[in-house]
Short mmCIF file of C-alpha atoms and ligand atoms in Angstrom, two decimals:
data_model
loop_
_atom_site.label_atom_id
_atom_site.label_comp_id
_atom_site.label_asym_id
_atom_site.label_seq_id
_atom_site.Cartn_x
_atom_site.Cartn_y
_atom_site.Cartn_z
CA UNK P 1 -15.42 -14.51 6.30
CA UNK P 2 -18.42 -14.64 8.52
CA UNK P 3 -21.77 -16.14 7.65
CA UNK P 4 -23.57 -12.79 7.70
CA UNK P 5 -24.01 -10.70 4.56
CA UNK P 6 -20.70 -10.28 2.78
CA UNK P 7 -19.50 -6.78 1.93
CA UNK P 8 -16.24 -6.17 0.05
CA UNK P 9 -14.87 -2.84 -1.09
CA UNK P 10 -11.98 -1.78 -3.29
CA UNK P 11 -10.34 1.64 -3.22
CA UNK P 12 -12.15 3.91 -5.62
CA UNK P 13 -10.03 4.67 -8.70
CA UNK P 14 -8.33 8.01 -9.15
CA UNK P 15 -9.51 8.94 -12.58
CA UNK P 16 -6.89 11.44 -13.66
CA UNK P 17 -5.81 9.34 -16.63
CA UNK P 18 -6.23 5.88 -18.11
CA UNK P 19 -6.07 2.64 -16.09
CA UNK P 20 -3.13 0.25 -16.05
CA UNK P 21 -3.06 -3.42 -15.06
CA UNK P 22 -2.35 -2.58 -11.37
CA UNK P 23 -5.78 -0.97 -11.14
CA UNK P 24 -7.45 -4.10 -12.45
CA UNK P 25 -5.70 -6.19 -9.79
CA UNK P 26 -7.63 -5.04 -6.67
CA UNK P 27 -10.89 -5.24 -8.62
CA UNK P 28 -10.25 -8.78 -9.88
CA UNK P 29 -9.33 -10.02 -6.41
CA UNK P 30 -12.51 -8.48 -4.98
CA UNK P 31 -14.50 -10.04 -7.79
CA UNK P 32 -13.16 -13.52 -7.01
CA UNK P 33 -14.18 -13.11 -3.35
CA UNK P 34 -17.62 -11.81 -4.28
CA UNK P 35 -18.44 -14.47 -6.84
CA UNK P 36 -17.60 -17.10 -4.26
CA UNK P 37 -19.57 -15.29 -1.53
CA UNK P 38 -22.62 -15.16 -3.83
CA UNK P 39 -22.68 -18.95 -3.95
CA UNK P 40 -23.11 -18.83 -0.16
CA UNK P 41 -25.55 -16.01 0.39
CA UNK P 42 -26.00 -12.27 0.24
CA UNK P 43 -23.02 -10.31 -1.07
CA UNK P 44 -22.27 -6.74 -2.08
CA UNK P 45 -19.23 -5.51 -3.95
CA UNK P 46 -18.54 -1.80 -4.09
CA UNK P 47 -16.17 0.07 -6.32
CA UNK P 48 -16.18 3.51 -7.87
CA UNK P 49 -14.21 6.59 -8.80
CA UNK P 50 -12.39 9.21 -6.77
CA UNK P 51 -12.92 12.35 -8.82
CA UNK P 52 -11.90 15.32 -6.70
CA UNK P 53 -8.58 16.85 -5.70
CA UNK P 54 -5.79 18.78 -7.29
CA UNK P 55 -4.43 15.89 -9.33
CA UNK P 56 -7.74 15.56 -11.17
CA UNK P 57 -8.05 19.35 -11.51
CA UNK P 58 -4.54 19.52 -12.98
CA UNK P 59 -5.19 16.68 -15.43
CA UNK P 60 -8.44 18.37 -16.52
CA UNK P 61 -6.62 21.66 -17.04
CA UNK P 62 -3.95 19.89 -19.09
CA UNK P 63 -6.72 18.36 -21.23
CA UNK P 64 -8.31 21.81 -21.60
CA UNK P 65 -11.59 20.70 -20.01
CA UNK P 66 -13.62 21.76 -16.98
CA UNK P 67 -13.02 19.10 -14.27
CA UNK P 68 -16.60 17.83 -14.28
CA UNK P 69 -16.60 17.29 -18.02
CA UNK P 70 -13.17 15.69 -17.80
CA UNK P 71 -14.28 13.07 -15.25
CA UNK P 72 -17.64 12.52 -16.94
CA UNK P 73 -15.80 11.51 -20.09
CA UNK P 74 -13.10 9.48 -18.36
CA UNK P 75 -15.31 7.47 -16.01
CA UNK P 76 -16.60 5.41 -18.94
CA UNK P 77 -13.09 4.11 -19.59
CA UNK P 78 -12.86 2.89 -15.98
CA UNK P 79 -16.27 1.27 -16.11
CA UNK P 80 -15.19 -0.37 -19.37
CA UNK P 81 -12.15 -1.76 -17.55
CA UNK P 82 -14.48 -3.51 -15.10
CA UNK P 83 -16.68 -4.78 -17.91
CA UNK P 84 -13.68 -6.05 -19.87
CA UNK P 85 -12.51 -8.09 -16.87
CA UNK P 86 -15.99 -9.28 -15.81
CA UNK P 87 -15.72 -7.37 -12.55
CA UNK P 88 -19.24 -7.82 -11.24
CA UNK P 89 -19.60 -4.89 -8.85
CA UNK P 90 -22.98 -4.22 -7.28
CA UNK P 91 -22.47 -0.47 -7.20
CA UNK P 92 -20.05 1.98 -8.76
CA UNK P 93 -20.04 5.20 -6.78
CA UNK P 94 -18.65 8.43 -8.14
CA UNK P 95 -17.55 11.02 -5.61
CA UNK P 96 -19.10 13.75 -7.77
CA UNK P 97 -22.57 12.24 -7.38
CA UNK P 98 -25.07 14.15 -5.28
CA UNK P 99 -25.83 11.08 -3.11
CA UNK P 100 -22.15 11.02 -2.07
CA UNK P 101 -21.57 14.76 -1.75
CA UNK P 102 -24.59 15.38 0.49
CA UNK P 103 -23.65 12.51 2.79
CA UNK P 104 -20.04 13.74 3.02
CA UNK P 105 -21.19 17.17 4.16
CA UNK P 106 -23.49 15.46 6.67
CA UNK P 107 -20.52 13.43 7.92
CA UNK P 108 -18.46 16.58 8.29
CA UNK P 109 -21.20 18.23 10.35
CA UNK P 110 -21.54 15.12 12.50
CA UNK P 111 -17.81 15.03 13.18
CA UNK P 112 -18.01 18.70 14.18
CA UNK P 113 -20.99 18.07 16.46
CA UNK P 114 -19.08 15.20 18.03
CA UNK P 115 -16.26 17.58 18.92
CA UNK P 116 -13.77 15.88 16.62
CA UNK P 117 -13.33 18.70 14.13
CA UNK P 118 -11.87 22.09 14.95
CA UNK P 119 -10.55 25.15 13.10
CA UNK P 120 -6.79 25.68 13.15
CA UNK P 121 -3.97 27.21 11.19
CA UNK P 122 -2.00 25.00 8.90
CA UNK P 123 1.35 25.50 7.33
CA UNK P 124 3.26 22.72 5.77
CA UNK P 125 4.78 20.98 2.79
CA UNK P 126 2.21 19.49 0.44
CA UNK P 127 2.66 16.96 -2.34
CA UNK P 128 0.00 17.50 -4.98
CA UNK P 129 0.64 14.10 -6.57
CA UNK P 130 0.03 12.14 -3.37
CA UNK P 131 -2.43 14.66 -1.94
CA UNK P 132 -0.51 14.53 1.33
CA UNK P 133 1.05 16.94 3.78
CA UNK P 134 4.56 16.02 4.93
CA UNK P 135 6.60 17.08 7.93
CA UNK P 136 9.83 18.82 6.93
CA UNK P 137 11.75 16.01 8.64
CA UNK P 138 10.12 13.39 6.40
CA UNK P 139 11.14 15.06 3.10
CA UNK P 140 13.93 13.41 1.15
CA UNK P 141 16.27 15.99 -0.34
CA UNK P 142 13.45 18.51 -0.02
CA UNK P 143 11.11 16.31 -2.07
CA UNK P 144 8.12 14.06 -1.39
CA UNK P 145 9.31 10.87 0.33
CA UNK P 146 6.58 8.86 -1.43
CA UNK P 147 6.99 9.83 -5.09
CA UNK P 148 10.09 12.03 -5.18
CA UNK P 149 8.21 14.96 -6.69
CA UNK P 150 8.52 18.62 -5.67
CA UNK P 151 6.44 19.70 -2.69
CA UNK P 152 4.90 23.12 -2.16
CA UNK P 153 4.50 25.25 0.94
CA UNK P 154 0.86 25.73 1.91
CA UNK P 155 -0.31 28.11 4.57
CA UNK P 156 -4.02 28.15 5.33
CA UNK P 157 -6.66 28.31 8.05
CA UNK P 158 -8.22 24.90 7.97
CA UNK P 159 -10.44 22.35 9.63
CA UNK P 160 -8.70 19.57 11.52
CA UNK P 161 -9.83 16.11 12.52
CA UNK P 162 -8.72 15.17 16.05
CA UNK P 163 -6.95 11.99 15.01
CA UNK P 164 -4.52 12.10 17.95
CA UNK P 165 -7.47 11.64 20.30
CA UNK P 166 -8.00 8.15 18.86
CA UNK P 167 -4.46 6.90 19.35
CA UNK P 168 -5.14 4.86 22.48
CA UNK P 169 -8.31 3.34 21.07
CA UNK P 170 -6.46 2.42 17.88
CA UNK P 171 -3.66 0.79 19.83
CA UNK P 172 -6.12 -1.14 21.98
CA UNK P 173 -7.97 -2.27 18.87
CA UNK P 174 -4.79 -3.39 17.14
CA UNK P 175 -3.59 -5.29 20.19
CA UNK P 176 -6.91 -7.02 20.75
CA UNK P 177 -7.29 -7.91 17.04
CA UNK P 178 -3.90 -8.87 15.66
CA UNK P 179 -5.46 -10.09 12.42
CA UNK P 180 -7.69 -7.14 11.62
CA UNK P 181 -5.01 -5.72 9.31
CA UNK P 182 -3.29 -8.22 7.06
CA UNK P 183 -0.79 -9.35 6.00
CA UNK P 184 1.25 -9.23 9.19
CA UNK P 185 3.82 -6.88 7.67
CA UNK P 186 1.15 -4.22 7.13
CA UNK P 187 -0.18 -4.77 10.65
CA UNK P 188 3.29 -4.31 12.13
CA UNK P 189 4.03 -1.19 10.12
CA UNK P 190 0.76 0.41 11.07
CA UNK P 191 0.97 -0.35 14.77
CA UNK P 192 4.51 1.07 14.79
CA UNK P 193 3.19 4.25 13.14
CA UNK P 194 0.50 4.60 15.79
CA UNK P 195 2.97 3.96 18.59
CA UNK P 196 5.20 6.66 17.10
CA UNK P 197 2.42 9.21 17.68
CA UNK P 198 -0.38 10.65 15.55
CA UNK P 199 -0.87 14.24 14.46
CA UNK P 200 -4.32 15.67 13.90
CA UNK P 201 -5.34 15.61 10.27
CA UNK P 202 -6.05 18.66 8.15
CA UNK P 203 -9.35 17.87 6.40
CA UNK P 204 -10.14 21.02 4.42
CA UNK P 205 -8.46 23.01 1.69
CA UNK P 206 -9.13 26.68 1.19
CA UNK P 207 -7.23 27.29 -2.03
CA UNK P 208 -8.30 24.30 -4.02
CA UNK P 209 -11.68 24.60 -5.63
CA UNK P 210 -12.26 21.14 -7.10
CA UNK P 211 -13.82 19.23 -4.25
CA UNK P 212 -16.91 19.01 -2.09
CA UNK P 213 -17.66 22.57 -0.94
CA UNK P 214 -17.95 23.30 2.76
CA UNK P 215 -20.79 25.56 3.87
CA UNK P 216 -18.41 28.33 5.01
CA UNK P 217 -15.90 28.10 2.17
CA UNK P 218 -13.16 25.77 1.02
CA UNK P 219 -13.47 22.14 0.10
CA UNK P 220 -13.12 18.83 1.93
CA UNK P 221 -9.74 17.08 1.82
CA UNK P 222 -9.93 14.56 -1.00
CA UNK P 223 -8.94 11.56 1.13
CA UNK P 224 -11.72 12.15 3.69
CA UNK P 225 -14.15 12.69 0.80
CA UNK P 226 -12.97 9.44 -0.84
CA UNK P 227 -12.92 7.23 2.27
CA UNK P 228 -16.49 8.11 3.04
CA UNK P 229 -17.63 6.44 -0.20
CA UNK P 230 -17.68 3.12 1.63
CA UNK P 231 -20.63 4.30 3.72
CA UNK P 232 -22.28 6.83 1.40
CA UNK P 233 -22.75 4.16 -1.31
CA UNK P 234 -24.73 1.99 1.11
CA UNK P 235 -27.06 4.90 1.78
CA UNK P 236 -25.80 5.86 5.24
CA UNK P 237 -27.98 8.66 6.64
CA UNK P 238 -30.59 8.06 3.96
CA UNK P 239 -32.48 5.30 5.75
CA UNK P 240 -31.36 2.79 3.14
CA UNK P 241 -31.72 -0.78 4.49
CA UNK P 242 -28.50 -1.70 2.63
CA UNK P 243 -26.54 0.10 5.30
CA UNK P 244 -27.89 -2.03 8.15
CA UNK P 245 -27.46 -5.18 6.07
CA UNK P 246 -23.88 -4.70 4.96
CA UNK P 247 -22.03 -2.40 7.36
CA UNK P 248 -19.34 -3.12 8.60
CA UNK P 249 -17.46 -4.57 5.61
CA UNK P 250 -16.31 -8.17 5.74
CA UNK P 251 -13.13 -7.11 3.97
CA UNK P 252 -11.73 -3.89 2.62
CA UNK P 253 -9.14 -4.67 -0.02
CA UNK P 254 -6.44 -2.09 -0.65
CA UNK P 255 -3.00 -1.77 -2.14
CA UNK P 256 -0.33 -1.54 0.54
CA UNK P 257 0.57 2.08 -0.29
CA UNK P 258 -2.73 3.32 1.09
CA UNK P 259 -2.75 1.31 4.32
CA UNK P 260 -2.26 4.37 6.55
CA UNK P 261 -5.46 5.95 5.26
CA UNK P 262 -7.49 2.78 5.64
CA UNK P 263 -6.18 1.37 8.91
CA UNK P 264 -5.47 4.49 10.98
CA UNK P 265 -7.47 7.46 9.69
CA UNK P 266 -10.51 5.50 8.49
CA UNK P 267 -11.30 3.55 11.70
CA UNK P 268 -10.88 6.75 13.73
CA UNK P 269 -13.30 8.61 11.45
CA UNK P 270 -15.79 5.74 11.72
CA UNK P 271 -15.57 5.75 15.52
CA UNK P 272 -16.07 9.51 15.53
CA UNK P 273 -19.25 8.86 13.52
CA UNK P 274 -20.27 6.17 16.04
CA UNK P 275 -19.87 3.43 13.47
CA UNK P 276 -18.03 0.12 13.81
CA UNK P 277 -14.74 -0.44 11.96
CA UNK P 278 -14.38 -3.01 9.14
CA UNK P 279 -13.77 -6.62 10.13
CA UNK P 280 -10.62 -6.86 8.05
CA UNK P 281 -8.41 -4.63 5.92
CA UNK P 282 -6.17 -6.58 3.58
CA UNK P 283 -3.25 -4.76 1.95
CA UNK P 284 -2.18 -6.56 -1.20
CA UNK P 285 1.21 -6.29 -2.87
CA UNK P 286 2.22 -4.46 -6.02
CA UNK P 287 2.56 -5.56 -9.58
CA UNK P 288 5.98 -4.35 -10.59
CA UNK P 289 7.89 -3.76 -13.81
CA UNK P 290 11.64 -3.84 -13.50
CA UNK P 291 11.34 -3.66 -9.75
CA UNK P 292 9.14 -0.57 -9.72
CA UNK P 293 5.42 -0.36 -8.93
CA UNK P 294 3.47 -0.07 -12.16
CA UNK P 295 2.03 3.40 -12.21
CA UNK P 296 4.82 5.19 -10.39
CA UNK P 297 6.10 6.66 -13.58
CA UNK P 298 4.14 7.37 -16.71
CA UNK P 299 6.32 5.33 -19.02
CA UNK P 300 5.73 1.92 -17.50
CA UNK P 301 1.96 1.61 -17.59
CA UNK P 302 0.64 -1.66 -18.97
CA UNK P 303 -2.59 -1.30 -20.93
CA UNK P 304 -5.16 -3.72 -19.48
CA UNK P 305 -7.38 -3.53 -22.57
CA UNK P 306 -4.59 -4.61 -24.90
CA UNK P 307 -3.68 -7.44 -22.52
CA UNK P 308 -7.24 -8.74 -22.47
CA UNK P 309 -7.31 -8.61 -26.27
CA UNK P 310 -4.14 -10.65 -26.55
CA UNK P 311 -4.66 -13.23 -23.79
CA UNK P 312 -8.35 -13.06 -22.94
CA UNK P 313 -9.56 -11.50 -19.70
CA UNK P 314 -9.85 -14.83 -17.87
CA UNK P 315 -6.23 -15.74 -18.56
CA UNK P 316 -5.12 -12.39 -17.10
CA UNK P 317 -7.39 -12.88 -14.09
CA UNK P 318 -5.85 -16.32 -13.62
CA UNK P 319 -2.30 -15.03 -13.98
CA UNK P 320 -2.73 -12.19 -11.49
CA UNK P 321 -4.19 -14.44 -8.83
CA UNK P 322 -1.90 -17.41 -9.43
CA UNK P 323 1.41 -15.62 -9.74
CA UNK P 324 1.96 -14.66 -6.08
CA UNK P 325 0.34 -14.80 -2.67
CA UNK P 326 -2.03 -11.88 -2.20
CA UNK P 327 0.23 -9.90 0.14
CA UNK P 328 3.39 -10.10 -1.99
CA UNK P 329 4.76 -8.00 -4.83
CA UNK P 330 5.32 -9.72 -8.15
CA UNK P 331 6.75 -8.65 -11.44
CA UNK P 332 4.75 -8.58 -14.62
CA UNK P 333 5.72 -9.60 -18.12
CA UNK P 334 3.70 -10.72 -21.12
CA UNK P 335 6.04 -13.67 -21.49
CA UNK P 336 5.12 -14.90 -18.00
CA UNK P 337 1.45 -14.60 -18.86
CA UNK P 338 2.03 -16.48 -22.12
CA UNK P 339 3.77 -19.35 -20.34
CA UNK P 340 0.94 -19.71 -17.80
CA UNK P 341 -1.59 -19.41 -20.60
CA UNK P 342 -0.04 -22.19 -22.68
CA UNK P 343 0.91 -24.34 -19.68
CA UNK P 344 -1.59 -24.30 -16.80
CA UNK P 345 -4.50 -23.17 -18.93
CA UNK P 346 -3.89 -24.68 -22.35
CA UNK P 347 -2.06 -27.91 -21.55
CA UNK P 348 -3.59 -28.81 -18.18
CA UNK P 349 -7.14 -27.47 -18.28
CA UNK P 350 -7.90 -26.89 -21.96
CA UNK P 351 -6.58 -30.27 -23.07
CA UNK P 352 -8.50 -32.05 -20.35
CA UNK P 353 -11.75 -30.54 -21.60
CA UNK P 354 -10.89 -31.17 -25.24
CA UNK P 355 -9.74 -34.77 -24.72
CA UNK P 356 -12.74 -35.68 -22.56
CA UNK P 357 -15.31 -34.30 -24.95
CA UNK P 358 -13.54 -35.73 -28.01
CA UNK P 359 -13.57 -39.23 -26.48
CA UNK P 360 -17.20 -38.88 -25.54
CA UNK P 361 -18.00 -37.81 -29.09
CA UNK P 362 -16.06 -40.70 -30.58
CA UNK P 363 -17.14 -43.51 -28.26
CA UNK P 364 -20.60 -42.44 -27.07
CA UNK P 365 -21.93 -40.03 -29.73
CA UNK P 366 -21.33 -37.15 -27.34
CA UNK P 367 -23.70 -38.44 -24.66
CA UNK P 368 -22.82 -38.69 -20.97
CA UNK P 369 -22.94 -42.34 -19.83
CA UNK P 370 -24.99 -43.70 -16.93
CA UNK P 371 -24.08 -42.34 -13.51
CA UNK P 372 -21.66 -44.17 -11.32
CA UNK P 373 -22.50 -44.13 -7.65
CA UNK P 374 -18.99 -43.21 -6.66
CA UNK P 375 -15.42 -43.21 -7.90
CA UNK P 376 -11.94 -43.18 -6.37
CA UNK P 377 -11.61 -39.61 -7.63
CA UNK P 378 -14.82 -38.65 -5.87
CA UNK P 379 -13.56 -40.12 -2.63
CA UNK P 380 -10.15 -38.51 -2.89
CA UNK P 381 -11.54 -35.08 -3.79
CA UNK P 382 -14.82 -35.24 -1.86
CA UNK P 383 -13.86 -32.08 0.03
CA UNK P 384 -12.70 -30.11 -3.04
CA UNK P 385 -15.44 -27.48 -2.70
CA UNK P 386 -14.76 -27.02 1.01
CA UNK P 387 -11.01 -26.82 0.52
CA UNK P 388 -11.21 -24.25 -2.25
CA UNK P 389 -13.86 -22.32 -0.32
CA UNK P 390 -11.80 -22.25 2.87
CA UNK P 391 -8.79 -20.92 0.98
CA UNK P 392 -10.89 -18.19 -0.63
CA UNK P 393 -12.36 -17.24 2.73
CA UNK P 394 -8.84 -16.95 4.12
CA UNK P 395 -7.85 -14.84 1.07
CA UNK P 396 -5.42 -17.55 0.04
CA UNK P 397 -6.42 -17.29 -3.58
CA UNK P 398 -3.25 -18.73 -5.00
CA UNK P 399 -3.61 -21.77 -2.72
CA UNK P 400 -7.22 -22.14 -3.86
CA UNK P 401 -6.01 -22.37 -7.45
CA UNK P 402 -3.31 -24.84 -6.47
CA UNK P 403 -5.97 -27.10 -4.93
CA UNK P 404 -8.00 -26.89 -8.15
CA UNK P 405 -4.95 -27.71 -10.24
CA UNK P 406 -4.29 -30.80 -8.13
CA UNK P 407 -7.71 -32.00 -9.16
CA UNK P 408 -7.04 -31.17 -12.81
CA UNK P 409 -3.78 -33.13 -12.64
CA UNK P 410 -5.59 -36.10 -11.11
CA UNK P 411 -8.18 -36.07 -13.89
CA UNK P 412 -5.49 -35.90 -16.56
CA UNK P 413 -3.61 -38.72 -14.86
CA UNK P 414 -6.74 -40.84 -14.72
CA UNK P 415 -7.01 -40.61 -18.53
CA UNK P 416 -3.39 -41.66 -18.95
CA UNK P 417 -3.70 -44.49 -16.41
CA UNK P 418 -7.07 -45.88 -17.41
CA UNK P 419 -6.51 -45.50 -21.19
CA UNK P 420 -10.11 -45.22 -22.46
CA UNK P 421 -8.97 -45.97 -26.03
CA UNK P 422 -7.71 -49.40 -24.90
CA UNK P 423 -11.00 -50.08 -23.08
CA UNK P 424 -12.88 -49.10 -26.21
CA UNK P 425 -10.74 -51.33 -28.41
CA UNK P 426 -11.21 -54.25 -26.00
CA UNK P 427 -14.98 -53.77 -25.93
CA UNK P 428 -14.97 -53.04 -22.17
CA UNK P 429 -18.13 -50.93 -22.42
CA UNK P 430 -18.98 -50.84 -18.72
CA UNK P 431 -15.49 -49.82 -17.64
CA UNK P 432 -15.27 -47.24 -20.39
CA UNK P 433 -18.53 -45.69 -19.18
CA UNK P 434 -17.14 -45.46 -15.65
CA UNK P 435 -14.06 -43.60 -16.86
CA UNK P 436 -16.02 -41.26 -19.10
CA UNK P 437 -18.58 -40.49 -16.43
CA UNK P 438 -15.82 -39.67 -13.94
CA UNK P 439 -14.29 -37.24 -16.38
CA UNK P 440 -17.57 -35.49 -17.22
CA UNK P 441 -18.46 -35.18 -13.57
CA UNK P 442 -14.97 -33.91 -12.84
CA UNK P 443 -15.37 -31.21 -15.49
CA UNK P 444 -18.71 -30.21 -13.99
CA UNK P 445 -17.04 -29.76 -10.60
CA UNK P 446 -14.31 -27.75 -12.24
CA UNK P 447 -16.83 -25.41 -13.85
CA UNK P 448 -18.10 -24.60 -10.35
CA UNK P 449 -14.82 -24.09 -8.55
CA UNK P 450 -13.35 -22.11 -11.45
CA UNK P 451 -16.28 -19.70 -11.69
CA UNK P 452 -14.99 -17.11 -9.18
CA UNK P 453 -11.61 -17.03 -10.92
CA UNK P 454 -12.50 -17.36 -14.60
CA UNK P 455 -16.24 -16.80 -14.95
CA UNK P 456 -16.21 -16.78 -18.76
CA UNK P 457 -14.21 -19.97 -19.27
CA UNK P 458 -16.01 -21.76 -16.44
CA UNK P 459 -19.37 -20.97 -18.07
CA UNK P 460 -17.96 -22.17 -21.40
CA UNK P 461 -16.95 -25.53 -19.87
CA UNK P 462 -20.41 -25.86 -18.34
CA UNK P 463 -22.04 -25.08 -21.68
CA UNK P 464 -19.80 -27.56 -23.53
CA UNK P 465 -20.96 -30.20 -21.08
CA UNK P 466 -24.45 -29.48 -22.35
CA UNK P 467 -25.61 -28.08 -19.03
CA UNK P 468 -28.06 -25.17 -18.86
CA UNK P 469 -27.46 -22.01 -16.77
CA UNK P 470 -24.18 -20.67 -15.47
CA UNK P 471 -22.35 -22.70 -12.77
CA UNK P 472 -23.08 -20.22 -9.99
CA UNK P 473 -25.05 -22.36 -7.51
CA UNK P 474 -24.22 -23.30 -3.92
CA UNK P 475 -21.15 -25.55 -3.86
CA UNK P 476 -22.49 -27.53 -0.94
CA UNK P 477 -25.24 -28.93 -3.12
CA UNK P 478 -23.57 -28.64 -6.54
CA UNK P 479 -20.21 -30.21 -5.81
CA UNK P 480 -21.60 -33.56 -4.84
CA UNK P 481 -20.79 -36.66 -6.88
CA UNK P 482 -23.42 -37.70 -9.39
CA UNK P 483 -24.81 -34.29 -10.33
CA UNK P 484 -24.01 -34.75 -14.02
CA UNK P 485 -27.22 -36.08 -15.57
CA UNK P 486 -26.79 -39.26 -17.59
CA UNK P 487 -27.49 -39.03 -21.30
CA UNK P 488 -26.76 -35.29 -21.47
CA UNK P 489 -25.71 -34.32 -24.98
CA UNK P 490 -22.38 -32.52 -24.75
CA UNK P 491 -21.47 -29.70 -27.11
CA UNK P 492 -17.73 -29.57 -27.63
CA UNK P 493 -16.54 -26.30 -29.10
CA UNK P 494 -14.40 -26.34 -32.21
CA UNK P 495 -12.11 -23.61 -30.91
CA UNK P 496 -9.84 -24.64 -28.03
CA UNK P 497 -10.54 -22.89 -24.71
CA UNK P 498 -7.03 -21.46 -24.64
CA UNK P 499 -5.56 -21.41 -28.16
CA UNK P 500 -1.79 -21.77 -28.04
CA UNK P 501 0.06 -18.45 -28.23
CA UNK P 502 3.45 -18.06 -29.82
CA UNK P 503 6.06 -15.70 -28.41
CA UNK P 504 6.06 -12.35 -30.12
CA UNK P 505 9.38 -12.05 -31.90
CA UNK P 506 11.08 -8.75 -31.44
CA UNK P 507 12.61 -8.46 -34.90
N1 MSP G 1 -8.25 6.88 -5.12
C1 MSP G 1 -7.38 6.16 -4.24
C2 MSP G 1 -8.17 5.28 -3.28
C3 MSP G 1 -9.19 5.99 -2.46
S1 MSP G 1 -10.10 4.85 -1.54
C4 MSP G 1 -10.89 5.72 -0.42
C5 MSP G 1 -6.42 5.29 -5.05
N2 MSP G 1 -6.74 5.06 -6.32
S2 MSP G 1 -5.81 4.36 -7.41
O1 MSP G 1 -6.54 4.42 -8.64
O2 MSP G 1 -4.52 4.94 -7.38
O3 MSP G 1 -5.64 2.86 -6.99
C6 MSP G 1 -6.72 1.94 -7.08
C7 MSP G 1 -6.24 0.56 -6.67
O4 MSP G 1 -5.27 0.10 -7.63
C8 MSP G 1 -5.54 0.53 -5.32
O5 MSP G 1 -5.92 -0.63 -4.60
C9 MSP G 1 -4.08 0.42 -5.68
O6 MSP G 1 -3.31 -0.20 -4.70
C10 MSP G 1 -4.17 -0.44 -6.93
N3 MSP G 1 -2.94 -0.35 -7.69
C11 MSP G 1 -2.49 0.69 -8.45
N4 MSP G 1 -1.26 0.36 -8.93
C12 MSP G 1 -0.91 -0.88 -8.51
C13 MSP G 1 0.11 -1.78 -8.83
N5 MSP G 1 1.13 -1.46 -9.59
N6 MSP G 1 0.02 -3.04 -8.34
C14 MSP G 1 -1.06 -3.49 -7.63
N7 MSP G 1 -2.05 -2.67 -7.34
C15 MSP G 1 -1.87 -1.28 -7.50
O7 MSP G 1 -5.44 4.85 -4.50
#
């Protein structure tokens, strides 16, 4: 991540039904990055909804509603998903908003004026589910190679984007910037696709009516419409200063299945609009159930609202980030979440907070002792903020959590080794104060480094320490030994931070 203003985007949600936990994943990851970036400076996090296309039109028809009414009703569920998981976006753009639709038409005209859009005849196999045309040779048993559904033959006169013209520039860009698409597997796949040759892209539909209308009939291809949200939301072409401040994005987060759109088509469209490409596109892995991507079939969706009710949104955020490196697939089960909840969160973190505050209550009437100028813990973990920050900047979120958990383990060990109850019994007041101060200060540090990952629980730890405001300040000044004011009255909560959860018995 660079020092300039930070801009992160997530793919805008297809709102043709209800969300599942896979949808929450990209948003939570982006939220972790943004909350950290905000401690360093200016940051902007964009998400939104992708509301056009035949899949949405079909779902609306099945619900017996006009498409606009259908999406107007459904969008609240998706916004509620963000709210439920504390996803702190700065803007939520809907592709049916006028600000987006006008800018998309302007983009289309610009592409035409640039000589990158032309009228041609199109015939081909089309998968409505994936909104994608396929070459006959790519079909598997006559069906869509992506989702296995039936494809239909479309024959239309359409507008085309001259993608093939950008092949050499794409290759040159890939070769000069081997880390602009990550992880490496995605980079390699995409460069191989470009090397294999690029066809021009059909960017209008004449038969479909649910989309952004073109001046001379038809609508804009839903993927071009959707991709443009990343610039229309910043007020591109409207003289909005946000555009100059934030474009190009620091990182565009995507799921790996939509890498081709974001790392081949999207940069070419941007170049055709005379705009710079994003600094980095990161393609994360899939959450799977029984080896299959959640969402591929209707039966295996996992309801993110029910999960947050059972485990708490912060525990789910923690699980999703901790379970696997960002680029890898991982399988989901409630039992795995429960084990992490009771183990890492309950035993390691929750008990540390509870034990510390209980001892303080018992030995010092809940008041933080006098400051110690330094401590072996402070020396050993002096660079905690930098280490965690560096991992987050490198999108190594799991490693960031591992570094935090090392600190938690050291704090727990220091209680076991230094035995405050023995010091108390022996009347070693000075030494007891040193131990207790270390622990309080350690918890204060934890509240800061945990904030991007678990904003609710981190704020709760901060509040239990008796500290005002949320722990959202600059780590360079906050995570410095001695920041915990002496004599602060702590406020331990009666309820544990992560109440132990029993396995749900099946019978
Ligand atoms: N509307 C398109 C994106 C257009 S962006 C110009 C889209 N929407 S989506 O709702 O299907 O996906 C939204 C995000 O959720 C994507 O990042 C996608 O990868 C992610 N996930 C959906 N299912 C997922 C899993 N099972 N696992 C992890 N993330 C997945 O694509």
